[in-house]
Coordinates of C-alpha atoms and ligand atoms in Angstrom, one line a residue:
X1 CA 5.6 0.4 30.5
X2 CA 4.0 -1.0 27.8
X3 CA 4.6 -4.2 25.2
X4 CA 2.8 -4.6 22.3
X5 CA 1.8 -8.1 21.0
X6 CA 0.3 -9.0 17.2
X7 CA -1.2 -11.9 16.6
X8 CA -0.2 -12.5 13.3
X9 CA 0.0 -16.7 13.2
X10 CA -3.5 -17.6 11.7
X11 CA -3.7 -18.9 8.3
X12 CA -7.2 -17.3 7.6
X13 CA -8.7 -19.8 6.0
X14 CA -11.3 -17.9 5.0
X15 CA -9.6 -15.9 2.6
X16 CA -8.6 -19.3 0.5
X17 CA -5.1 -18.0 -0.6
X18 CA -1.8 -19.3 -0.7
X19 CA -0.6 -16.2 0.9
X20 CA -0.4 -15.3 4.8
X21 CA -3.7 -13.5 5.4
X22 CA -1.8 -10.7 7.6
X23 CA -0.1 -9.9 4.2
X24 CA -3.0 -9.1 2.2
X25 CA -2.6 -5.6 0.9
X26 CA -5.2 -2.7 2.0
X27 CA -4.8 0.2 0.0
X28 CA -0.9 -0.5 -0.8
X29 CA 0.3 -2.0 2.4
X30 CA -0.1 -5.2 4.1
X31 CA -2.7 -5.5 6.8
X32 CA -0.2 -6.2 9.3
X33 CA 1.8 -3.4 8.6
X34 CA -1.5 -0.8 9.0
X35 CA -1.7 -2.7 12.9
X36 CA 2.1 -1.9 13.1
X37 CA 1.4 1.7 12.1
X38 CA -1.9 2.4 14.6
X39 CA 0.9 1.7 17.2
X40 CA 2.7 5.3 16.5
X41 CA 0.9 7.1 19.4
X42 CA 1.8 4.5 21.6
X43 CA 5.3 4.2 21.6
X44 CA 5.9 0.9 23.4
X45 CA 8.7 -0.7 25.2
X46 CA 8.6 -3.9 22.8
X47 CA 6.6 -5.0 20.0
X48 CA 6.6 -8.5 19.6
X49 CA 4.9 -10.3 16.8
X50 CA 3.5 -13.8 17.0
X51 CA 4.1 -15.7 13.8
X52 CA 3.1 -18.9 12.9
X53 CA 1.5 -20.0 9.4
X54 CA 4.0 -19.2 6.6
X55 CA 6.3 -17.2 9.4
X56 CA 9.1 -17.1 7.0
X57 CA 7.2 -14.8 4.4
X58 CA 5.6 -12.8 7.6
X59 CA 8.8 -12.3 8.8
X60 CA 11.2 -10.9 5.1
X61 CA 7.9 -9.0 4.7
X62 CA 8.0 -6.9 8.1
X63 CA 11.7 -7.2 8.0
X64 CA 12.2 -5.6 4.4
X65 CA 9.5 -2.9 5.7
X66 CA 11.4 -2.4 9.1
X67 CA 14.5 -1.6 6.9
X68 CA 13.0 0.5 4.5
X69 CA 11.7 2.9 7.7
X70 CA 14.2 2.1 9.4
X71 CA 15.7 5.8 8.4
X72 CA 12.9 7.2 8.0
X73 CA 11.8 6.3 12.1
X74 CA 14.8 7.2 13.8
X75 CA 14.3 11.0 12.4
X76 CA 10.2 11.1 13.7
X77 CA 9.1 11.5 17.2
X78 CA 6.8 8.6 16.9
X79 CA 9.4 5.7 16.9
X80 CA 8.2 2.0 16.8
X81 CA 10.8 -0.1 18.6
X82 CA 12.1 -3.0 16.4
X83 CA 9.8 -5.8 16.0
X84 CA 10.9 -9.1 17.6
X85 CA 9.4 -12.0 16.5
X86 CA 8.0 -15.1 18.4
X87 CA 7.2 -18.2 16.7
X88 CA 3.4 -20.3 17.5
X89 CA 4.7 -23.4 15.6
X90 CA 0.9 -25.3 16.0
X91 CA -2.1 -22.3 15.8
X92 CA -4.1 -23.8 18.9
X93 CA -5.9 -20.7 19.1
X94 CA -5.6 -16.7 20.0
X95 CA -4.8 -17.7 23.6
X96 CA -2.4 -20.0 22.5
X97 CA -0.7 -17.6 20.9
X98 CA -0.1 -14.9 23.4
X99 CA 0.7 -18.2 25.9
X100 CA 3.8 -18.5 23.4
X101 CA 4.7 -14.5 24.6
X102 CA 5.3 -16.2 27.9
X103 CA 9.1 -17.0 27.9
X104 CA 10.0 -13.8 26.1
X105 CA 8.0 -11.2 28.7
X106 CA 9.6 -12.9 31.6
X107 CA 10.1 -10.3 34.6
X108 CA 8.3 -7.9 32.6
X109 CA 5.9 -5.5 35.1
X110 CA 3.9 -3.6 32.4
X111 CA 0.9 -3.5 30.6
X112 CA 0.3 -5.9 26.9
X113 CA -1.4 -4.2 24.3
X114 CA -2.7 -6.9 22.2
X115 CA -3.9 -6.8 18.4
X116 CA -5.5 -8.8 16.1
X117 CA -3.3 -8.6 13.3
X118 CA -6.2 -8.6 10.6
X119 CA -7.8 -5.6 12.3
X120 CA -6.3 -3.3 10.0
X121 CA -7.6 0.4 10.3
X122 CA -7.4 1.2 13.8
X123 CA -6.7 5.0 14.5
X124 CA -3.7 4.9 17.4
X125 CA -6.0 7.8 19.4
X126 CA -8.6 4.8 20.0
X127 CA -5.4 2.6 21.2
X128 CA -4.4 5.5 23.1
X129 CA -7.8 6.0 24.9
X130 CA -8.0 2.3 25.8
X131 CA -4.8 2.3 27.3
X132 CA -6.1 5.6 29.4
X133 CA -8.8 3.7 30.5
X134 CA -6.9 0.9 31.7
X135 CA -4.4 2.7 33.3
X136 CA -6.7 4.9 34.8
X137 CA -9.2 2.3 36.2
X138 CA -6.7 -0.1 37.0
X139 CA -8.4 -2.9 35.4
X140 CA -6.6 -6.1 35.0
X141 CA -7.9 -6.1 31.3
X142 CA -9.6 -3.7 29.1
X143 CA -11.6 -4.5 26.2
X144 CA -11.9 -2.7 23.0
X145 CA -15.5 -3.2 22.4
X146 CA -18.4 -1.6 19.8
X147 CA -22.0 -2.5 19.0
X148 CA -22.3 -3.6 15.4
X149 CA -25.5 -3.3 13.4
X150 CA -24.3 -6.8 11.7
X151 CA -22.4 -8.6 14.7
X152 CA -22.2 -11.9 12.6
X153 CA -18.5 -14.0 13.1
X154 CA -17.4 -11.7 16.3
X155 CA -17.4 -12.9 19.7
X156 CA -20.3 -11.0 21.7
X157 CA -19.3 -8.9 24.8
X158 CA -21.8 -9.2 27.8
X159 CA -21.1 -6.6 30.7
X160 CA -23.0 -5.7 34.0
X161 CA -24.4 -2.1 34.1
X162 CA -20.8 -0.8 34.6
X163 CA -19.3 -2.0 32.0
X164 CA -17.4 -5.0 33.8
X165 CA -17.1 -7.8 31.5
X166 CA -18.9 -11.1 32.7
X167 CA -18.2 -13.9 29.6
X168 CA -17.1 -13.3 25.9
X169 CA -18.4 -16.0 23.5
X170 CA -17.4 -16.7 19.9
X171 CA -20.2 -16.4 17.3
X172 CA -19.9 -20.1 16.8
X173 CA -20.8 -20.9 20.3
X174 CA -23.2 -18.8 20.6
X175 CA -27.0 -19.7 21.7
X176 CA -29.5 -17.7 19.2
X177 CA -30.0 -15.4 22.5
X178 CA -26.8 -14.7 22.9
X179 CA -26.3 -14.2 19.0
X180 CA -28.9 -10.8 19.3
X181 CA -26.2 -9.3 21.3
X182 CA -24.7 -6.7 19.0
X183 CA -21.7 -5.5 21.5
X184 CA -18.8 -7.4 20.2
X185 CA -15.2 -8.0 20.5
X186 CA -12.7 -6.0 18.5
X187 CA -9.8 -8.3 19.1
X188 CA -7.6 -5.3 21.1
X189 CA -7.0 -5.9 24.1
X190 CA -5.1 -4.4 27.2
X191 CA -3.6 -6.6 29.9
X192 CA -1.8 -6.3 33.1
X193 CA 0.9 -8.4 32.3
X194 CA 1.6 -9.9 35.8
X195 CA -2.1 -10.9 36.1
X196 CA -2.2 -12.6 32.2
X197 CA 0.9 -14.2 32.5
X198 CA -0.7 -16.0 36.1
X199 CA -3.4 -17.2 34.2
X200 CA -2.2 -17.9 30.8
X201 CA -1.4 -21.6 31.9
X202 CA -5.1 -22.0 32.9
X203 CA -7.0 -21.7 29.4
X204 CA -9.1 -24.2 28.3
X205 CA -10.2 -25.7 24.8
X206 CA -13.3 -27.0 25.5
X207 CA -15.5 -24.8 22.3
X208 CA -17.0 -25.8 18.9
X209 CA -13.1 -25.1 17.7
X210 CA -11.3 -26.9 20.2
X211 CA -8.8 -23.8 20.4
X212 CA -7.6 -21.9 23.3
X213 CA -9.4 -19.0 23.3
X214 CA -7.8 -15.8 24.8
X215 CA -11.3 -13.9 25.4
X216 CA -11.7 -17.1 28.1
X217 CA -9.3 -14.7 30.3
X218 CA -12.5 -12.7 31.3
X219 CA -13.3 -15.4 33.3
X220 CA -9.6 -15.6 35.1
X221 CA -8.9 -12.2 35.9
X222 CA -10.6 -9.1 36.8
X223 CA -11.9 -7.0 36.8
X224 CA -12.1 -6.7 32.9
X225 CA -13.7 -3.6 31.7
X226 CA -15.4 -2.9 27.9
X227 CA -14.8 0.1 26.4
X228 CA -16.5 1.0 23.1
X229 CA -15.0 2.8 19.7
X230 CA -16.7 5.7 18.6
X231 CA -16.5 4.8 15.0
X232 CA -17.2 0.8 15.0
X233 CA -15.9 1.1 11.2
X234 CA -12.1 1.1 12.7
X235 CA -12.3 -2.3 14.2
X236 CA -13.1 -4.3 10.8
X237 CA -11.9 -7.6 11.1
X238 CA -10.6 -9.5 7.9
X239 CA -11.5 -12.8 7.8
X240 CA -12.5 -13.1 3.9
X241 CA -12.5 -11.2 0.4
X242 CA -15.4 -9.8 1.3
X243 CA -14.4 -7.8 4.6
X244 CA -11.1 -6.9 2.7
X245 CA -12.9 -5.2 -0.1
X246 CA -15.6 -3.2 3.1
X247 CA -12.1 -2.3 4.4
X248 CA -10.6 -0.9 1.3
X249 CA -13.9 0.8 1.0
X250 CA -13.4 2.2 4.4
X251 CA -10.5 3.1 4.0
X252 CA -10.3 4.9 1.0
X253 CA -13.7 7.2 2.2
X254 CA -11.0 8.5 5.0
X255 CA -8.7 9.3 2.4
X256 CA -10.8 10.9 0.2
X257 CA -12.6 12.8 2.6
X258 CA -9.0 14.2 4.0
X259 CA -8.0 15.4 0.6
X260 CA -11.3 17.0 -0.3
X261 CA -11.2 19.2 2.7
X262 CA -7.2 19.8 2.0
X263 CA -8.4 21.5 -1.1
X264 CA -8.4 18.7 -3.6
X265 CA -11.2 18.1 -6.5
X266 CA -12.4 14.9 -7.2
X267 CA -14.4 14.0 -10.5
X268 CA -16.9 10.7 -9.9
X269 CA -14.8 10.1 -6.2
X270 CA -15.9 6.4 -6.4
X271 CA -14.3 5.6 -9.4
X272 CA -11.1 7.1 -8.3
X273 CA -8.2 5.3 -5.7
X274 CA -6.1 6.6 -3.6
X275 CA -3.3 5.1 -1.1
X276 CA -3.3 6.8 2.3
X277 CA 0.8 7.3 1.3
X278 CA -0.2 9.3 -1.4
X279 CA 0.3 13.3 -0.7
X280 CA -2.1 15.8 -3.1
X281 CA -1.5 19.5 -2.7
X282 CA -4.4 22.1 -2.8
X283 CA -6.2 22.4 -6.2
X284 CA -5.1 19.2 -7.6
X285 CA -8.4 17.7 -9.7
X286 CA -8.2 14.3 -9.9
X287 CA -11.0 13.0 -12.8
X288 CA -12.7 9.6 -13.3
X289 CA -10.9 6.2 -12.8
X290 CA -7.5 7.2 -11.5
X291 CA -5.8 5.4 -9.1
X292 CA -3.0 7.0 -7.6
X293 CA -0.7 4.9 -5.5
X294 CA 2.3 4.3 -3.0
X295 CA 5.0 7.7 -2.5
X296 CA 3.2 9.5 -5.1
X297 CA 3.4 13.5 -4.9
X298 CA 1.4 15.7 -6.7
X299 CA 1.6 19.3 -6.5
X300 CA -0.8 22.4 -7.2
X301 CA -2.2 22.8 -10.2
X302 CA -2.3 19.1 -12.0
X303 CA -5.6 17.7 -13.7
X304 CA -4.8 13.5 -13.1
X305 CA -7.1 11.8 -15.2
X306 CA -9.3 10.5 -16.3
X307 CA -8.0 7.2 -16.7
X308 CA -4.1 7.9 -15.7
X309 CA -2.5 5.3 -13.3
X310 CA 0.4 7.2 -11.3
X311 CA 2.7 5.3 -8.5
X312 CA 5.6 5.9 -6.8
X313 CA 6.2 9.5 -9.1
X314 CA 6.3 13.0 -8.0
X315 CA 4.6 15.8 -10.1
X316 CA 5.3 19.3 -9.9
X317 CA 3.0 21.6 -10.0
X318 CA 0.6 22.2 -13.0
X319 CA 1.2 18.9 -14.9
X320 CA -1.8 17.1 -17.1
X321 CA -1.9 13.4 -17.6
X322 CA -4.2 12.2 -19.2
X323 CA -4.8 8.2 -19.9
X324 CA -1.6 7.7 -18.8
X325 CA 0.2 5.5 -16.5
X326 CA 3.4 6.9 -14.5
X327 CA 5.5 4.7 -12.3
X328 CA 8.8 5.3 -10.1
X329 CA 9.3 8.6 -11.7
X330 CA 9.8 12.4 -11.7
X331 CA 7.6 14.9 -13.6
X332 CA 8.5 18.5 -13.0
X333 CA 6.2 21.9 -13.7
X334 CA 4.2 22.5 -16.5
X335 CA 4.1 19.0 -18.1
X336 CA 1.5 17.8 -20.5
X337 CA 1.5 14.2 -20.1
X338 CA -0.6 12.1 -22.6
X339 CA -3.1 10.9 -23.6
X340 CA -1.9 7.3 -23.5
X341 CA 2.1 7.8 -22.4
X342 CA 3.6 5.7 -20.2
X343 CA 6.7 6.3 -18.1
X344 CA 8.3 3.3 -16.0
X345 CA 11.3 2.7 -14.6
X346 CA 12.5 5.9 -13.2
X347 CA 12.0 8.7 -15.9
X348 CA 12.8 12.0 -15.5
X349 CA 10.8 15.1 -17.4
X350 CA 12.2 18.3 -16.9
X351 CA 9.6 21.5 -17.1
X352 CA 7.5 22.3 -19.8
X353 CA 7.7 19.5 -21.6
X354 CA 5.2 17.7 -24.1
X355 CA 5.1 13.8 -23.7
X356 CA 2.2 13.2 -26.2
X357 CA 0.0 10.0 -27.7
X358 CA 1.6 6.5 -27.4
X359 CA 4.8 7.8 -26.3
X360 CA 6.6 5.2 -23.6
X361 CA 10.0 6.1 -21.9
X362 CA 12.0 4.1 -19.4
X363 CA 14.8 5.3 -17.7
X364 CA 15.2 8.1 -19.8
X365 CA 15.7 12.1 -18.5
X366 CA 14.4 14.5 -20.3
X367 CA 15.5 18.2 -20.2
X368 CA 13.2 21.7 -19.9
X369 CA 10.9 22.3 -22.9
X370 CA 11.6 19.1 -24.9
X371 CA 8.4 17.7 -26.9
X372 CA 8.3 14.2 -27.9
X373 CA 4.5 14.0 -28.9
X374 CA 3.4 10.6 -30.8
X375 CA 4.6 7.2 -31.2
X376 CA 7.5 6.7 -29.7
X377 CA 10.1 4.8 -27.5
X378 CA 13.1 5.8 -25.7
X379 CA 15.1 3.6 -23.6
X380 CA 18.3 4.5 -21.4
X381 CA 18.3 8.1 -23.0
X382 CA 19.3 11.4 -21.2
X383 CA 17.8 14.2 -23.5
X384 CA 18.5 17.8 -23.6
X385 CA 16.5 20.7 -23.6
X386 CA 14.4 22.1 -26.4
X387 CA 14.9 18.9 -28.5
X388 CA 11.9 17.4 -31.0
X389 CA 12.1 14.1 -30.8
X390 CA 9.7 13.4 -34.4
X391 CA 6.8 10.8 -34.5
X392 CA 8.0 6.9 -34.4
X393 CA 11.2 7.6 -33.0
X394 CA 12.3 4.6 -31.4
X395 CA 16.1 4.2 -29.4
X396 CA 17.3 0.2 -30.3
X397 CA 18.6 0.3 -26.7
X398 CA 18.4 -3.4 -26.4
X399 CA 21.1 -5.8 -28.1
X400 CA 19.3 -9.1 -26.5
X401 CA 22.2 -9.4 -23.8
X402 CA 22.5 -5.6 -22.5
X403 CA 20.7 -2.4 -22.7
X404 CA 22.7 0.4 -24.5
X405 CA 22.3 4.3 -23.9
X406 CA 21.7 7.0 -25.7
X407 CA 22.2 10.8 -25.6
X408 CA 20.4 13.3 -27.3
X409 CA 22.0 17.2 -27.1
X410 CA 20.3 20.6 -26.9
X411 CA 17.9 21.3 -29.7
X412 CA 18.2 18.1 -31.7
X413 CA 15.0 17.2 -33.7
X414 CA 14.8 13.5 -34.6
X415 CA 12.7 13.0 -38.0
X416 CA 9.6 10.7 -38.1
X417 CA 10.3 7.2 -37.7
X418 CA 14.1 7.5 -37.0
X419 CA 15.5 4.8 -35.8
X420 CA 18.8 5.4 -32.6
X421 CA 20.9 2.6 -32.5
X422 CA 22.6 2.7 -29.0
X423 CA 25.2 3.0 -27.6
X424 CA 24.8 6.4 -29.6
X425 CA 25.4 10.1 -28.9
X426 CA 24.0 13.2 -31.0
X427 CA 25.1 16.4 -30.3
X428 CA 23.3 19.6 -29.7
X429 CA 21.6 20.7 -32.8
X430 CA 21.5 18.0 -34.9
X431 CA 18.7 17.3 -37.6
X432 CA 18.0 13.6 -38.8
X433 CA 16.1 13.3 -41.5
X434 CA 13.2 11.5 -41.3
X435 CA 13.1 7.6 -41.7
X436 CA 16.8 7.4 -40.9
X437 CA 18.4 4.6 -38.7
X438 CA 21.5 6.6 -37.3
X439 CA 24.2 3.9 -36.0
X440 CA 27.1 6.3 -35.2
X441 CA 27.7 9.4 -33.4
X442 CA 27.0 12.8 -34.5
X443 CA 29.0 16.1 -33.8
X444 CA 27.0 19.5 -33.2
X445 CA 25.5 20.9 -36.1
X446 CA 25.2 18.7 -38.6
X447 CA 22.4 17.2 -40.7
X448 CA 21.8 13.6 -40.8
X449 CA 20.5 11.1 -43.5
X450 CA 20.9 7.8 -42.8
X451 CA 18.2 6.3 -45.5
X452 CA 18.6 4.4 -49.1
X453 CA 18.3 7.5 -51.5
X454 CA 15.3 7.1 -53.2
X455 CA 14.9 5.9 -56.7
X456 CA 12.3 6.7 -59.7
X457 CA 12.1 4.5 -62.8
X458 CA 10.1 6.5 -64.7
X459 CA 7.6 4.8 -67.4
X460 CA 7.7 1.2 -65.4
X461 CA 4.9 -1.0 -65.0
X462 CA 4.7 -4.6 -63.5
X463 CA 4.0 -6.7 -66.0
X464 CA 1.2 -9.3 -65.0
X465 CA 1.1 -12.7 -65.8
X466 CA -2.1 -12.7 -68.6
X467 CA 0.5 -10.3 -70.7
Ligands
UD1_501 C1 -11.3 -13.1 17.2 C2 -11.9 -13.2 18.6 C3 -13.3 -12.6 18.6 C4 -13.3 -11.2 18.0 C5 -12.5 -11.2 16.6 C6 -12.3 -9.7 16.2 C7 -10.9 -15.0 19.8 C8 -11.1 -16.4 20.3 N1 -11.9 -14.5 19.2 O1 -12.0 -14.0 16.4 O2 -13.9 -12.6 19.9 O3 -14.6 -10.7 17.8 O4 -11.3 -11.8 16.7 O5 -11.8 -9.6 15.0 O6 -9.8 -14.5 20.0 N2 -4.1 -16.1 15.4 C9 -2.9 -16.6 15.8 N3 -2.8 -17.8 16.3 C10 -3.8 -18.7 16.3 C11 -5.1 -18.2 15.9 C12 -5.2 -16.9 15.5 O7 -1.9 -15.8 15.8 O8 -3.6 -19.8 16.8 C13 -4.3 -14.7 14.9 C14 -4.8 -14.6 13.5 O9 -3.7 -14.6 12.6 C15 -5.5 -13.3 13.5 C16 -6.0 -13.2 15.0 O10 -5.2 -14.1 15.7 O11 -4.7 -12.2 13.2 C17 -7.5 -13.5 15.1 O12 -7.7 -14.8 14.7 P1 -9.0 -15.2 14.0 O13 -9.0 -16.6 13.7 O14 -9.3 -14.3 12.8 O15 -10.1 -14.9 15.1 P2 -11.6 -14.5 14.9 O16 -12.4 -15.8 14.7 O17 -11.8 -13.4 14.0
CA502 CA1 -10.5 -12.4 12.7

């Protein structure tokens, strides 16, 4: 049986923010959520996270995420058991923290699989080997080890011959020799729980930080064992800005990498993001500085870019945008979307349709082959298909106390700079002439003018004041 354990208490200082540092997002989620998700392979009894600094916000964070899978989980093999949490009022150190675990894995016979929880891009097949290796060798701990070309701020491993750990010391009590070592600590560990839980009591503080260290458990048990990561990239930690941005750098080569050899093109790959939530069919090309983020879909067939923004929307196949921003919407087939549109607020676009230059819509569904190409603004509006809407149309949805709707039939074609007073409904084939503001509802077929008729003086000048 296994239990999992994330520390998840420190404040890290070093990232100087008011926020937890396990929140910090990495490539749209928060870094203690990637931990959480390396643990899918792994299927564990328990999963217990140790909070501590700012545990409230740790705690709605996971919580509203826990929900939000919830579903989601229970339908995959790979189910994560629900996360319990364990409070480390005072952060007296990693060792500390797991000595919290204590009370709550009492009677338990298994093994702890412990992670850092600002260790962010594990792969679970590198938990899944350590455990293997632990199980397999029997050790009383195993530790996730690598040799890093810059070691600098990790704790330095030093093993025998067989890889049988003899001391772990922190970068800040290192001697210079000791600091040349370049095998270091990941901060993943696996325990026999019977064999920590005996020695937890025993840890000292005496270091530079005064803290309980949990790597002093080398020296308690045995025998410990090392065992190094192929890719030392995976075992990042996060202490400052600095590691975040290697991470997200990290992490978004994986990505990219995956989609290229799926089939996808990408223009100038390093001025392009992608979340690892994000799904790209075959023959997608995504140009220059697009960032495509959260559930986002896009199908065969779409040129993204350059400069378009798309997150949480799915695209059907064969859609352009181009300098465009799309957020928590749908786009079907066949769209040309751009340049400079922006759809927010969960828009619909049926297929074929034309959403053109400085064109924003919100909460507005658009049917099959409907062109609404410059300058214009619907709010709250369910369009038909095959309708025009003219340049500078513009729904008043927006009253200053409620949003109003609108409805636009089959066929319709709005005139240049009409203005839809909502709550409003046009039938199907309606014309409005241009420049109108159209305040009441229209029936089928009929022609609308809703503008001050205009009027010619012929033969009139303004007289200036030196006549
Ligand atoms: C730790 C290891 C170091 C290893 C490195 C890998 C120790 C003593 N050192 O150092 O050997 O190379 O990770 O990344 O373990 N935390 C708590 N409660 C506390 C203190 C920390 O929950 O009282 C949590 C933090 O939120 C963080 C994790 O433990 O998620 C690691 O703490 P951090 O202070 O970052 O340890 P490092 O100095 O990086
Ligand atoms: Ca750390």
């Amino acid at each position: 049986m296994v239990a999992v354990a994330i520390l998840a208490a420190g404040r890290g200082t070093r990232m100087k923010s008011s926020l937890p540092k396990v929140l910090h997002s990495l490539g749209g989620r928060s870094l203690v959520e990637r931990v959480l998700q390396s643990l899918t392979s792994i299927s564990p009894s328990r999963c217990l996270v140790i909070v501590g600094y700012q545990a409230e916000q740790v705690k709605t964070a996971l919580s509203a995420r826990q929900e939000a899978r919830g579903k989601r989980q229970e339908e995959e093999s790979n189910f994560l058991p629900a996360v319990e949490f364990v409070e480390q009022t005072e952060q007296l150190g990693t060792g500390h923290a797991i000595q919290q675990l204590l009370p709550h894995l009492e009677g338990f016979t298994g093994d702890l699989l412990v992670l850092n929880g600002d260790v962010p891009l594990l792969r679970s097949e590198t938990l899944k080997h350590l455990l293997q290796t632990h199980q397999e060798h029997q050790n009383a701990a195993t530790v996730l080890t690598a040799h890093l070309p810059n070691p600098q701020g990790y704790g330095r491993v030093f093993c025998d011959g067989q890889n049988i750990i003899k001391q772990i010391v922190e970068d800040r009590d290192c001697t210079d020799a000791q600091k040349q070592n370049r095998r270091i600590n990941a901060g993943v560990y696996c325990f026999r729980w019977s064999d920590l839980a005996a020695s937890l009591p025993l840890l000292q503080a005496n270091n530079d930080q005064q803290e309980y260290y949990l790597t002093d458990i080398v020296d308690l048990v045995a025998p410990v064992m090392a065992v190094d990561v192929e890719d030392y990239q995976e075992i990042l930690g996060i202490n400052d800005r600095e590691q975040l941005a290697t991470a997200s750098e990290i992490l978004q080569r994986r990505v990219k990498s995956k989609w290229m050899a799926a089939g996808v093109t990408l223009i100038d790959p390093a001025s392009i993001t992608i979340d690892d939530t994000v799904q790209l069919q075959p023959d997608v090309i995504i140009e220059p500085q697009t960032h495509l983020r959260g559930n986002t879909v896009i199908q065969s067939g779409c040129r993204i870019g350059p400069g378009s923004l798309i997150e949480n929307s799915h695209l059907g196949e064969n859609v352009t945008a181009l300098y465009s921003v799309i957020t928590d919407s749908v786009v079907k087939a066949e769209n040309s979307i751009g340049p400079y549109a922006h759809l927010r607020g969960h828009v619909e676009v049926g297929a074929g349709c034309r959403v053109g230059n400085f064109v924003e819509l919100k909460n507005t569904k658009l049917g099959d082959k409907t062109n609404i190409a410059h300058l214009s603004y619907l709010g709250d509006a369910t369009v038909g298909d095959r309708v025009n809407i003219g340049a500078g149309t513009i729904t008043a949805n927006y009253d200053g106390v409620d949003k109003h709707p609108t409805q636009i039939g089959d066929r319709t074609k709005t005139g240049a700079n009409s203005t839809l007073v909502a709550p409003l409904t046009l039938g199907a084939d309606v014309t409005i002439a241009a420049g109108s503001t159209v305040t009441e509802d229209v029936e089928n077929d009929c022609l609308v003018i809703a503008r001050a008729r205009q009027v010619v003086k012929p033969g009139w000048r303004l007289k200036s004041p030196q006549d």
